[in-house]
PDB file of C-alpha atoms in Angstrom:
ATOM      1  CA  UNK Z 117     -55.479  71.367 -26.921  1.00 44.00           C
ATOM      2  CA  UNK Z 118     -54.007  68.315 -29.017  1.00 51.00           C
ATOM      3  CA  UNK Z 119     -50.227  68.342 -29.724  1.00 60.00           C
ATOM      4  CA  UNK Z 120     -50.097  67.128 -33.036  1.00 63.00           C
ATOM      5  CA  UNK Z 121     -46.360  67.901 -33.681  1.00 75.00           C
ATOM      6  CA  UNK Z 122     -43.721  65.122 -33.916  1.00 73.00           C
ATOM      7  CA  UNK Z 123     -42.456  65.723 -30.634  1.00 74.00           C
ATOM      8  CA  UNK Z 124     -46.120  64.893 -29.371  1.00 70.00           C
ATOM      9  CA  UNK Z 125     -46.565  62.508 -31.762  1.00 73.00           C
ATOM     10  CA  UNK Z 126     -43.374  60.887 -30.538  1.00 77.00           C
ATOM     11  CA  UNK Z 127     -44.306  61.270 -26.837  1.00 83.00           C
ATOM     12  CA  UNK Z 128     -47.525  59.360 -27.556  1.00 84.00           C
ATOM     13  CA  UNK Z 129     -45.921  56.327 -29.055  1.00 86.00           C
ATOM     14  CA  UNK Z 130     -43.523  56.234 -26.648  1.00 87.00           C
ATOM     15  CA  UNK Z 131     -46.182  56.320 -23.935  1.00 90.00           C
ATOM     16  CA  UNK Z 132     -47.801  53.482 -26.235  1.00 88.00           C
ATOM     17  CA  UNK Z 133     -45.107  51.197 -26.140  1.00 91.00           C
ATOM     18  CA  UNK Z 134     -44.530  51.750 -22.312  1.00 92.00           C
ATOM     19  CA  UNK Z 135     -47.844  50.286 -21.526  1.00 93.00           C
ATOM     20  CA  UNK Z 136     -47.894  47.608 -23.827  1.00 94.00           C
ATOM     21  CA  UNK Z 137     -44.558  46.566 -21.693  1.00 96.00           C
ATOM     22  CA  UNK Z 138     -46.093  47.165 -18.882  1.00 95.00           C
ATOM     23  CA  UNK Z 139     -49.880  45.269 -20.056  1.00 95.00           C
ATOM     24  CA  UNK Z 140     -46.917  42.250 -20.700  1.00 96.00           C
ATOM     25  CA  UNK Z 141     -45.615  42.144 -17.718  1.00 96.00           C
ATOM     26  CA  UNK Z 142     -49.061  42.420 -16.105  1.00 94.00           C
ATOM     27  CA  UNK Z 143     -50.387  39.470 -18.349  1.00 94.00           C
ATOM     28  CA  UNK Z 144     -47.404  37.333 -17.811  1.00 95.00           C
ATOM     29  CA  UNK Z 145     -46.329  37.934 -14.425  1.00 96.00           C
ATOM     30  CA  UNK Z 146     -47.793  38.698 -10.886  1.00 94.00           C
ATOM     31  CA  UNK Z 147     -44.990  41.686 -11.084  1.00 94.00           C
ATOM     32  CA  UNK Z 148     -46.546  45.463 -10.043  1.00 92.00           C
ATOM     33  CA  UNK Z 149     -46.662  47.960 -12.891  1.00 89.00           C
ATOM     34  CA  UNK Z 150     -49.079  50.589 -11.934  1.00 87.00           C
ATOM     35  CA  UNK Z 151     -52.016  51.368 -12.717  1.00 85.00           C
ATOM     36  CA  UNK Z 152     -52.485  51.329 -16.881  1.00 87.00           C
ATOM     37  CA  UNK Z 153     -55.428  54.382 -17.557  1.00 81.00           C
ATOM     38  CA  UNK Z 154     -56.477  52.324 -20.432  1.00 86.00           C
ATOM     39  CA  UNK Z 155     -55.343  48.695 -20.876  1.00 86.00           C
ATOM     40  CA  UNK Z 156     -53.904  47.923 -24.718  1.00 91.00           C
ATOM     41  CA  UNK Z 157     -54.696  44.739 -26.862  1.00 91.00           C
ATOM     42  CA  UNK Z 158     -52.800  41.850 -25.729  1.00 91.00           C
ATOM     43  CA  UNK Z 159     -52.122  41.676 -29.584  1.00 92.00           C
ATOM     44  CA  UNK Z 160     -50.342  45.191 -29.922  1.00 93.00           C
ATOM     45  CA  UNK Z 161     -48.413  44.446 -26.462  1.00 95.00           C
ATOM     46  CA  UNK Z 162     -46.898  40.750 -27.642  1.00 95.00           C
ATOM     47  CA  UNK Z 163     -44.125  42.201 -28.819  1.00 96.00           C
ATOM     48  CA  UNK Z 164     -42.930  42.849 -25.602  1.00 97.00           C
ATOM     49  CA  UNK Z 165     -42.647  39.219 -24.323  1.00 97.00           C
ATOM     50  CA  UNK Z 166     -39.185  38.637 -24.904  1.00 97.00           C
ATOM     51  CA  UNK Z 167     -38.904  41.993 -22.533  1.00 97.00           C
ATOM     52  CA  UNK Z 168     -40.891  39.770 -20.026  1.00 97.00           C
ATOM     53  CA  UNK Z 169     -38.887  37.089 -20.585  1.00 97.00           C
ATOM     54  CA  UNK Z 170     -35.855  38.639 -19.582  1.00 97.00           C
ATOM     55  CA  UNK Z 171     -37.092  40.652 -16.682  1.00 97.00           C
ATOM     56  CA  UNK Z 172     -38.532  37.165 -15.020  1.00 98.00           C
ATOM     57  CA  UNK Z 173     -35.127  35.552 -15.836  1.00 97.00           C
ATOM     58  CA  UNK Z 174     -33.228  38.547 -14.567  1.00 98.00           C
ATOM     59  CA  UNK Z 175     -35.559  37.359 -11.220  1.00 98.00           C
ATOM     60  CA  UNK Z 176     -34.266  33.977 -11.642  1.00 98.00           C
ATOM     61  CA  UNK Z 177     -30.720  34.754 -11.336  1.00 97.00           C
ATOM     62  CA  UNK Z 178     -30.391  37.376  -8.801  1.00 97.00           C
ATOM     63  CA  UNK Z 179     -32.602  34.796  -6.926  1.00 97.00           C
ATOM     64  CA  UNK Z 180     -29.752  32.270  -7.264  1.00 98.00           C
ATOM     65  CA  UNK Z 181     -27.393  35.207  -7.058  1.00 97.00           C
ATOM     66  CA  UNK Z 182     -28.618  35.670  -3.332  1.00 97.00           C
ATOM     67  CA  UNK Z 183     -28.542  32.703  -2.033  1.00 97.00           C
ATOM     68  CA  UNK Z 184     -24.645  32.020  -3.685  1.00 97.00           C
ATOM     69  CA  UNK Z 185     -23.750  34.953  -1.658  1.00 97.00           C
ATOM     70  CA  UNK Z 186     -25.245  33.110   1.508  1.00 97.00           C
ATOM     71  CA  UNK Z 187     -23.139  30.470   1.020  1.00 96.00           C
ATOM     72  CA  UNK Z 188     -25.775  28.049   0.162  1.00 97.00           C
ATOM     73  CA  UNK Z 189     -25.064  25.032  -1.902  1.00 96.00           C
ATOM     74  CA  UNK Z 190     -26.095  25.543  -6.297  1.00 96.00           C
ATOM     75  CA  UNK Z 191     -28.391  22.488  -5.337  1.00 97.00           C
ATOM     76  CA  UNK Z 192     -30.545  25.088  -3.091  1.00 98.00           C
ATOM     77  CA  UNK Z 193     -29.458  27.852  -5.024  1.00 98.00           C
ATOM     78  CA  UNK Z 194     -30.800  26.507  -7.545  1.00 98.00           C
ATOM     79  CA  UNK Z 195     -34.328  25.357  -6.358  1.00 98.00           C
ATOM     80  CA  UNK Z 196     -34.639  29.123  -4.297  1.00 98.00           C
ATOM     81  CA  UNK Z 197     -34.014  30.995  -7.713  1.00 98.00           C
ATOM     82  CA  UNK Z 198     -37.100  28.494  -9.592  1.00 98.00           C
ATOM     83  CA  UNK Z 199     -39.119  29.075  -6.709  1.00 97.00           C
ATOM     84  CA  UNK Z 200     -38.456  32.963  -7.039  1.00 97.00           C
ATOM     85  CA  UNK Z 201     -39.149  32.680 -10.364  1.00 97.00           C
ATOM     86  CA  UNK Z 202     -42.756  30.471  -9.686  1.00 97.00           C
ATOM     87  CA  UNK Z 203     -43.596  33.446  -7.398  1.00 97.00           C
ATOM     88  CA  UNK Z 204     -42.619  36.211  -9.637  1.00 97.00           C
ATOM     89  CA  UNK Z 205     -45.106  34.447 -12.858  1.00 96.00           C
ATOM     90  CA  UNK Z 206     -47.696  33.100 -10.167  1.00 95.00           C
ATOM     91  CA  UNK Z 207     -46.910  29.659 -11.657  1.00 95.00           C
ATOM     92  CA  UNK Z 208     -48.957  31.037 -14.960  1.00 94.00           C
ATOM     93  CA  UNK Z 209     -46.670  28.710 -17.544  1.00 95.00           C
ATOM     94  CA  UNK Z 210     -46.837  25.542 -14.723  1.00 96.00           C
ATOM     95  CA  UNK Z 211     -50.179  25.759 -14.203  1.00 96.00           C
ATOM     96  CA  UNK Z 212     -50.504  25.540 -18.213  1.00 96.00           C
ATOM     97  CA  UNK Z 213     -48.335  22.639 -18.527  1.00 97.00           C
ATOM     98  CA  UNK Z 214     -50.354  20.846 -15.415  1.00 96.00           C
ATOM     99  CA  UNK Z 215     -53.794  21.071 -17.511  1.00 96.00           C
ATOM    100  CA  UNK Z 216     -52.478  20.160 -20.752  1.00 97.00           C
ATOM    101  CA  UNK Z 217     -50.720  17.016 -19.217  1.00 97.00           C
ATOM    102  CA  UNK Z 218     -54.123  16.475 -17.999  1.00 96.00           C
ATOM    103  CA  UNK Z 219     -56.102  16.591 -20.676  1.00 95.00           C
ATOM    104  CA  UNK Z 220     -54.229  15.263 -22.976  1.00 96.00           C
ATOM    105  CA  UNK Z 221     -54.140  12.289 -20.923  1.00 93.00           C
ATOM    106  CA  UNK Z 222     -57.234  12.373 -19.244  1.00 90.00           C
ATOM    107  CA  UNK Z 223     -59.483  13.141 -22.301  1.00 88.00           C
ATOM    108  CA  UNK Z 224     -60.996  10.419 -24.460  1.00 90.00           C
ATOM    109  CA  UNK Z 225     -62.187  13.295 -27.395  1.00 93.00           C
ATOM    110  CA  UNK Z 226     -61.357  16.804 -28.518  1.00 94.00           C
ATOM    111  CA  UNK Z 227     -63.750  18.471 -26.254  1.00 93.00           C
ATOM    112  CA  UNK Z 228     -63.375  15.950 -23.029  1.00 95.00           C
ATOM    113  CA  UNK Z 229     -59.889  17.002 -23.420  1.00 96.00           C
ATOM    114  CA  UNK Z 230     -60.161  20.684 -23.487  1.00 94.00           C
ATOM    115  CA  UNK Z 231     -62.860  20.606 -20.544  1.00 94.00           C
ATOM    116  CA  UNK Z 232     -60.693  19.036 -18.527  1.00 95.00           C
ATOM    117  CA  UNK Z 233     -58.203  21.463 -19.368  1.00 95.00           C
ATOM    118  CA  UNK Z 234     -60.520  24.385 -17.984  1.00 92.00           C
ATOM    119  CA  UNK Z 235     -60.731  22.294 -14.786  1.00 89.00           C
ATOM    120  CA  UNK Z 236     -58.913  24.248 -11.588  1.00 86.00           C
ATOM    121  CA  UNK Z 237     -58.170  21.222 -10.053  1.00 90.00           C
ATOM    122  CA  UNK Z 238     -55.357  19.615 -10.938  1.00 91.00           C
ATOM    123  CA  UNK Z 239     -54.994  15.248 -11.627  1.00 91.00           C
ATOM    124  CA  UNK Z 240     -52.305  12.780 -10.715  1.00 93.00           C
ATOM    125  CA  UNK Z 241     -50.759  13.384 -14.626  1.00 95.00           C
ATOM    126  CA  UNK Z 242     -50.515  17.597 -13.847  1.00 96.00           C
ATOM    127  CA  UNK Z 243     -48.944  16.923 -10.513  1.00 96.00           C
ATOM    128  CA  UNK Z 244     -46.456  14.534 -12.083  1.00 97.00           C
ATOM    129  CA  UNK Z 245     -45.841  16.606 -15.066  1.00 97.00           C
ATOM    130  CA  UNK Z 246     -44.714  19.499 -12.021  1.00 97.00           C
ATOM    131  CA  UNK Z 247     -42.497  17.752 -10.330  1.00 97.00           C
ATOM    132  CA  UNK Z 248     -40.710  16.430 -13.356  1.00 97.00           C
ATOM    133  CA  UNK Z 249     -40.774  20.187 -14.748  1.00 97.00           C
ATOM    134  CA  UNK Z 250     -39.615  21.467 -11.535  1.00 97.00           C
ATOM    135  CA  UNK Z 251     -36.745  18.722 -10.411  1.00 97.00           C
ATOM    136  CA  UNK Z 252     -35.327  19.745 -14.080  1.00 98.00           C
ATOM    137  CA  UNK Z 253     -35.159  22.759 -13.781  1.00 98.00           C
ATOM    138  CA  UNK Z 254     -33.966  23.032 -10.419  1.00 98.00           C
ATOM    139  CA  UNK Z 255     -31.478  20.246 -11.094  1.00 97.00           C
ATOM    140  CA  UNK Z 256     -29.859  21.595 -14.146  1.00 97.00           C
ATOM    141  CA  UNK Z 257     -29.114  25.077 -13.299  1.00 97.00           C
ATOM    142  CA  UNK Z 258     -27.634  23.932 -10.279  1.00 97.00           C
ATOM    143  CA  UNK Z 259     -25.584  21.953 -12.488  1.00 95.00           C
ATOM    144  CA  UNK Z 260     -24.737  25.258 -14.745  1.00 95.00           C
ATOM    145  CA  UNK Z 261     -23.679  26.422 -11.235  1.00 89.00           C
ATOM    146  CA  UNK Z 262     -21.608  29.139 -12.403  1.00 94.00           C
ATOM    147  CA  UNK Z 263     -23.607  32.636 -10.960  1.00 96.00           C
ATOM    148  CA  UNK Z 264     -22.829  34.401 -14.103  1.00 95.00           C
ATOM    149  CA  UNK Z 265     -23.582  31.510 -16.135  1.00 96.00           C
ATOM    150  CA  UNK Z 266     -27.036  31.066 -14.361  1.00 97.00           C
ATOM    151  CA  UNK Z 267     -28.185  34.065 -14.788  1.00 97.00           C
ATOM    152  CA  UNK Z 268     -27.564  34.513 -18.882  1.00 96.00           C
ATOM    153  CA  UNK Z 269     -28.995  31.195 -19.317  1.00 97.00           C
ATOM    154  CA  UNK Z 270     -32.316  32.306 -17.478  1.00 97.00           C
ATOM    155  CA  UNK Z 271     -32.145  35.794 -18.899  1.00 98.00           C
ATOM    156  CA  UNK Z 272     -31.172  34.310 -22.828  1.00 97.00           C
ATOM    157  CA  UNK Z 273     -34.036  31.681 -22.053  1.00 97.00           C
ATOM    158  CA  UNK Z 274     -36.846  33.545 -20.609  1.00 97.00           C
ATOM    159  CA  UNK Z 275     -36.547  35.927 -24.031  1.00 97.00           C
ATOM    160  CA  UNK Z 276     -36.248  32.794 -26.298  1.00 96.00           C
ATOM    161  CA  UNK Z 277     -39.117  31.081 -24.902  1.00 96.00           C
ATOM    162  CA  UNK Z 278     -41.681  33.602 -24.588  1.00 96.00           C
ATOM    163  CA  UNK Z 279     -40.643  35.305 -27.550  1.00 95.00           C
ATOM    164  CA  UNK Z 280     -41.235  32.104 -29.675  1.00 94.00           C
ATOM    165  CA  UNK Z 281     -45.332  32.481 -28.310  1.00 95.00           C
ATOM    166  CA  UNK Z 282     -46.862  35.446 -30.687  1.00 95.00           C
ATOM    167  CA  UNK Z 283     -45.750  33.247 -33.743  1.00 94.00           C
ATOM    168  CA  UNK Z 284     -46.920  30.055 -32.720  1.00 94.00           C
ATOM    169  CA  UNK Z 285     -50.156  32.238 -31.984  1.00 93.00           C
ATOM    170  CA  UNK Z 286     -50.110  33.348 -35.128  1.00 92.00           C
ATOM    171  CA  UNK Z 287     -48.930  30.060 -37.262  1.00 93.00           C
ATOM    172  CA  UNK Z 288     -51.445  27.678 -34.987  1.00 93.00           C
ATOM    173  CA  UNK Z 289     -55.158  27.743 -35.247  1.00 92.00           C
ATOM    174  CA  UNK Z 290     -57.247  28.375 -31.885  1.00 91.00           C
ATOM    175  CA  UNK Z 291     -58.557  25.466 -30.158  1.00 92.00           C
ATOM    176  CA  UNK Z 292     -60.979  27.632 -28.384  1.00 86.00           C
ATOM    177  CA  UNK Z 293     -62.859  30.503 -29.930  1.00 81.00           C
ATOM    178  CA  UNK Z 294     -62.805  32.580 -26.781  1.00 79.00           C
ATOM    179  CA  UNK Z 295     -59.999  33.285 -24.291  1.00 74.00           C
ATOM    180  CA  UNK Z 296     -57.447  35.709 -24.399  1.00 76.00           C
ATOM    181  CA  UNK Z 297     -55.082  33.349 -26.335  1.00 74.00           C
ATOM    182  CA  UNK Z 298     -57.249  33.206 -29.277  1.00 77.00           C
ATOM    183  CA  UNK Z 299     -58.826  36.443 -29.110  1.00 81.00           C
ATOM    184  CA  UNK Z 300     -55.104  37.747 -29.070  1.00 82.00           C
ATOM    185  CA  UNK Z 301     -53.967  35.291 -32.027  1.00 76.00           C
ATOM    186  CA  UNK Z 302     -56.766  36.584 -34.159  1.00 78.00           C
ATOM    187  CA  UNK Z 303     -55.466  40.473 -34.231  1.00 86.00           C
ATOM    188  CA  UNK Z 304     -51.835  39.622 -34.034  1.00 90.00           C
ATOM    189  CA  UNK Z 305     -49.770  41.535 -37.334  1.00 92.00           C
ATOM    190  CA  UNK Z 306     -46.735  39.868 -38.495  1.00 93.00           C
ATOM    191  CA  UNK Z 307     -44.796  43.607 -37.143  1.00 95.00           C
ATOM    192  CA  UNK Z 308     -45.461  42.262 -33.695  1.00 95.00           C
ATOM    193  CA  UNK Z 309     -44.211  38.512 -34.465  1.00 96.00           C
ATOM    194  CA  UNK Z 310     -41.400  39.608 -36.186  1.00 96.00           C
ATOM    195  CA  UNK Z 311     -39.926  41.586 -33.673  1.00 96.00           C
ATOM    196  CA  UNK Z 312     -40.851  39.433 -30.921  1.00 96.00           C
ATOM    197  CA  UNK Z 313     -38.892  37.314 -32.705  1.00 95.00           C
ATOM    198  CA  UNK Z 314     -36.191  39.339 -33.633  1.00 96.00           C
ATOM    199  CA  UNK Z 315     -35.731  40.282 -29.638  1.00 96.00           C
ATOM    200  CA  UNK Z 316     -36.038  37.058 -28.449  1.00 96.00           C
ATOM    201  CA  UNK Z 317     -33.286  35.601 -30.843  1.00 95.00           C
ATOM    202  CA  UNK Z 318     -31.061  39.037 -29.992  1.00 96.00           C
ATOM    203  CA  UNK Z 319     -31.073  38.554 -26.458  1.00 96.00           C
ATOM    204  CA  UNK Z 320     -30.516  34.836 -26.528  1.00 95.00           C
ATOM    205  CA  UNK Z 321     -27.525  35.120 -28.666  1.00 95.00           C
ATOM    206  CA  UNK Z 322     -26.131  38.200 -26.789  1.00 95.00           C
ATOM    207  CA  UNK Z 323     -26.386  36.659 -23.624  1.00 95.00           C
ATOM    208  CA  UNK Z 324     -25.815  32.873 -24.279  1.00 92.00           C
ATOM    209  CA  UNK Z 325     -23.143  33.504 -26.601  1.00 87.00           C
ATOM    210  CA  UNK Z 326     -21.545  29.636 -28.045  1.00 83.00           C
ATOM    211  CA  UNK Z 327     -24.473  27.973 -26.560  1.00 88.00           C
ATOM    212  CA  UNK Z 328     -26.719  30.451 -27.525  1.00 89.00           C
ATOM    213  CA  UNK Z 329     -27.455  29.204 -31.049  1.00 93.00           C
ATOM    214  CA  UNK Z 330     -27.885  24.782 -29.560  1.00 95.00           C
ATOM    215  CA  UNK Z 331     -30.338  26.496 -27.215  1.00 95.00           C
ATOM    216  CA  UNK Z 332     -31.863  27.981 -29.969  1.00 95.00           C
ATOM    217  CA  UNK Z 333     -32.552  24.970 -32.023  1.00 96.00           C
ATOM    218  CA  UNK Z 334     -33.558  23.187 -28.504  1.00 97.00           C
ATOM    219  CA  UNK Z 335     -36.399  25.608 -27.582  1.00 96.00           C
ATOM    220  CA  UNK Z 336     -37.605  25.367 -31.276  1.00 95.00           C
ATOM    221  CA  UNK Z 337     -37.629  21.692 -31.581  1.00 97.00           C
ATOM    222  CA  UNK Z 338     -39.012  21.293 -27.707  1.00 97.00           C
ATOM    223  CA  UNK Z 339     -41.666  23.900 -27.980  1.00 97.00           C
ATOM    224  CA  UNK Z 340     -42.156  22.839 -31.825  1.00 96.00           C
ATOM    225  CA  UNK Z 341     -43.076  19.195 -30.913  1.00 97.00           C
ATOM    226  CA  UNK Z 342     -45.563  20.709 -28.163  1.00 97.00           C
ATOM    227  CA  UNK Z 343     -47.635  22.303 -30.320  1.00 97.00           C
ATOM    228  CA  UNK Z 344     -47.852  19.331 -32.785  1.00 97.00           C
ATOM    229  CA  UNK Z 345     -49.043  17.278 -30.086  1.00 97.00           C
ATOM    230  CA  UNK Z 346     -51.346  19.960 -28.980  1.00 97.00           C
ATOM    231  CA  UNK Z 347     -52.714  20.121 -32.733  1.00 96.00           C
ATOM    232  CA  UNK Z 348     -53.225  16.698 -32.749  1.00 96.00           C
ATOM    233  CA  UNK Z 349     -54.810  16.445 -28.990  1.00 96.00           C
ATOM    234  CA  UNK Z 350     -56.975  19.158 -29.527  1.00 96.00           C
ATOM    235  CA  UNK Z 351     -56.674  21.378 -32.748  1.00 94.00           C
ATOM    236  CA  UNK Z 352     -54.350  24.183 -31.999  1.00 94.00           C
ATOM    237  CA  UNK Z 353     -53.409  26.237 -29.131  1.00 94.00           C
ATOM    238  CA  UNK Z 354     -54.701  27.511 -26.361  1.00 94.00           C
ATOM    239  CA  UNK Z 355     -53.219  29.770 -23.384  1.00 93.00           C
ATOM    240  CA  UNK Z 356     -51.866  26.465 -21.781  1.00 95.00           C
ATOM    241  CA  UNK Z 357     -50.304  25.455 -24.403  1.00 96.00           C
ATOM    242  CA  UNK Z 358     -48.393  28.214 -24.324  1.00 96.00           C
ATOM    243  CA  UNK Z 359     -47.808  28.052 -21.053  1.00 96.00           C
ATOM    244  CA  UNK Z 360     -46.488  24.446 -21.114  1.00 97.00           C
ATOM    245  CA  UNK Z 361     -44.510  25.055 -24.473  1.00 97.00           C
ATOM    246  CA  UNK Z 362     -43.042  27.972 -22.775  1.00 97.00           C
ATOM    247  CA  UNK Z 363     -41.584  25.321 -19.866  1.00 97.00           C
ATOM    248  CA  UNK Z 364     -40.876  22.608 -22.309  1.00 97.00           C
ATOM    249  CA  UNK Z 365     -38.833  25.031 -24.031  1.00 97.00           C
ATOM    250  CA  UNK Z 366     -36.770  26.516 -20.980  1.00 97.00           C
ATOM    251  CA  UNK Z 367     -36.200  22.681 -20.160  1.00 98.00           C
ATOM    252  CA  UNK Z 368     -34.551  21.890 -23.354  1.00 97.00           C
ATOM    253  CA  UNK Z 369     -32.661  24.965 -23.676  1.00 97.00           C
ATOM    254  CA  UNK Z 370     -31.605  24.260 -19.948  1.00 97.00           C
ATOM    255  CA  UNK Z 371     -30.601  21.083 -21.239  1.00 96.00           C
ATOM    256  CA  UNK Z 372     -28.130  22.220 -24.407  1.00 96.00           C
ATOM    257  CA  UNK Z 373     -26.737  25.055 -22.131  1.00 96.00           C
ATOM    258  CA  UNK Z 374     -25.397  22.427 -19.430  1.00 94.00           C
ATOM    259  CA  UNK Z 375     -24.032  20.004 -22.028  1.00 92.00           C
ATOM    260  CA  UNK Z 376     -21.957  22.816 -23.668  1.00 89.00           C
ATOM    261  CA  UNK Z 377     -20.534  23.811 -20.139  1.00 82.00           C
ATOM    262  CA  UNK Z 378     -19.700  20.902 -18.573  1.00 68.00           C
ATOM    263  CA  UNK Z 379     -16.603  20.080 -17.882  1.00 61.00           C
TER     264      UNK Z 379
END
């Protein structure tokens, strides 16, 4: 028998929006959420990437959290708390970055490029395009240092980024016409994008406080130019442009965060 007062009704939305978190986190990261009885569009559950976002940054800190306590120095701090964080996403967004740096440099035409993009194997310009991403990363939280400071900034940051995805899926056209990127773009409503949005901005600005709006404007101009070059490359986006825009994005928000708190 059906419970079709509000209480149920509220129970069942609430359930909703529990598995589209948890469908997130099970798209996004290699994190365990259960098993999901039945799985919900990608589409309905992008509003919850910022939520991802900040649960894989929360990794990220108490990853460089950990090894503080150890004594370590923030140089390996840092580079244990990125390589928590690779595990934690199975290196989803670098792997991204990796093919796109590949085929857009690889590719002579539209669809050269985007073949090579499918390719698992990865060229000399993806393994490059890693260790850049990587040495970055690694290099300026350890130069953010502070514990508390490292964690906001990958907390703020992992929101922003990710958050920024459902309306560059929605404003960009699909390279592809299959994939879960496009299939998702196509059935996104502008309910989801907004508050993805809405969180992502909320958390960064909570979190990062004074830096919070440079990081801002970072992320959007970093991730921003991405997808132009994508458009231009290959038409629109795909899942690894996402993916790279996501790291691009981090990067330059990593970037305004350190030049606000140094000394």
């Amino acid at each position: 028998m059906s419970d079709a007062t509000p209480r149920g009704d509220l129970l069942r939305m609430l359930k909703a929006r529990r598995d589209e978190v948890r469908y997130a986190l099970l798209f996004l990261t290699r994190l365990p959420v259960g098993h999901i009885a039945q799985l919900p569009p990608l589409a309905h559950a992008a509003w919850a990437f910022p939520i991802v976002g900040a649960v894989h940054g929360l990794i990220i800190g108490l990853g460089y959290w950990a090894a503080h306590v150890l004594g370590l120095s923030n140089l390996v701090c840092a580079l244990l708390a990125v390589l928590a964080g690779v595990v934690a996403s199975g290196a989803l967004h670098e792997d991204g970055l990796a093919d796109c740096v590949d085929g857009f440099g690889g590719g002579w035409t539209r669809a050269r490029k985007l073949e090579i993009m499918r390719d698992s194997r990865v060229g000399t310009y993806g393994v490059i395009a890693l260790i850049i991403a990587l040495g970055l990363r690694i290099s300026l939280y350890a130069e953010i240092s502070k514990t508390y400071d490292v964690l906001c900034a990958a907390v703020g940051l992992g929101a922003l980024t990710r958050g920024f995805l459902p309306l560059a899926m929605a404003l960009l056209p699909a390279a592809r016409k299959d994939g879960a990127a496009a299939e998702a773009a196509a059935r996104l409503s502008s309910s989801v994008v907004g508050v993805s949005a809405v969180l992502s901005v909320t958390i960064a600005l909570v979190l990062l406080g004074p830096s919070g709006l440079l990081a801002i404007g970072a992320c959007l101009c970093a991730m921003s130019a991405m997808f132009l070059v994508a458009v231009r490359q290959i038409g629109g986006q795909t899942g690894d442009v996402l993916g790279a825009a996501h790291v691009i994005g981090e990067i330059a928000g990593l970037l305004a965060i350190a030049t606000v708190l140094a000394p």
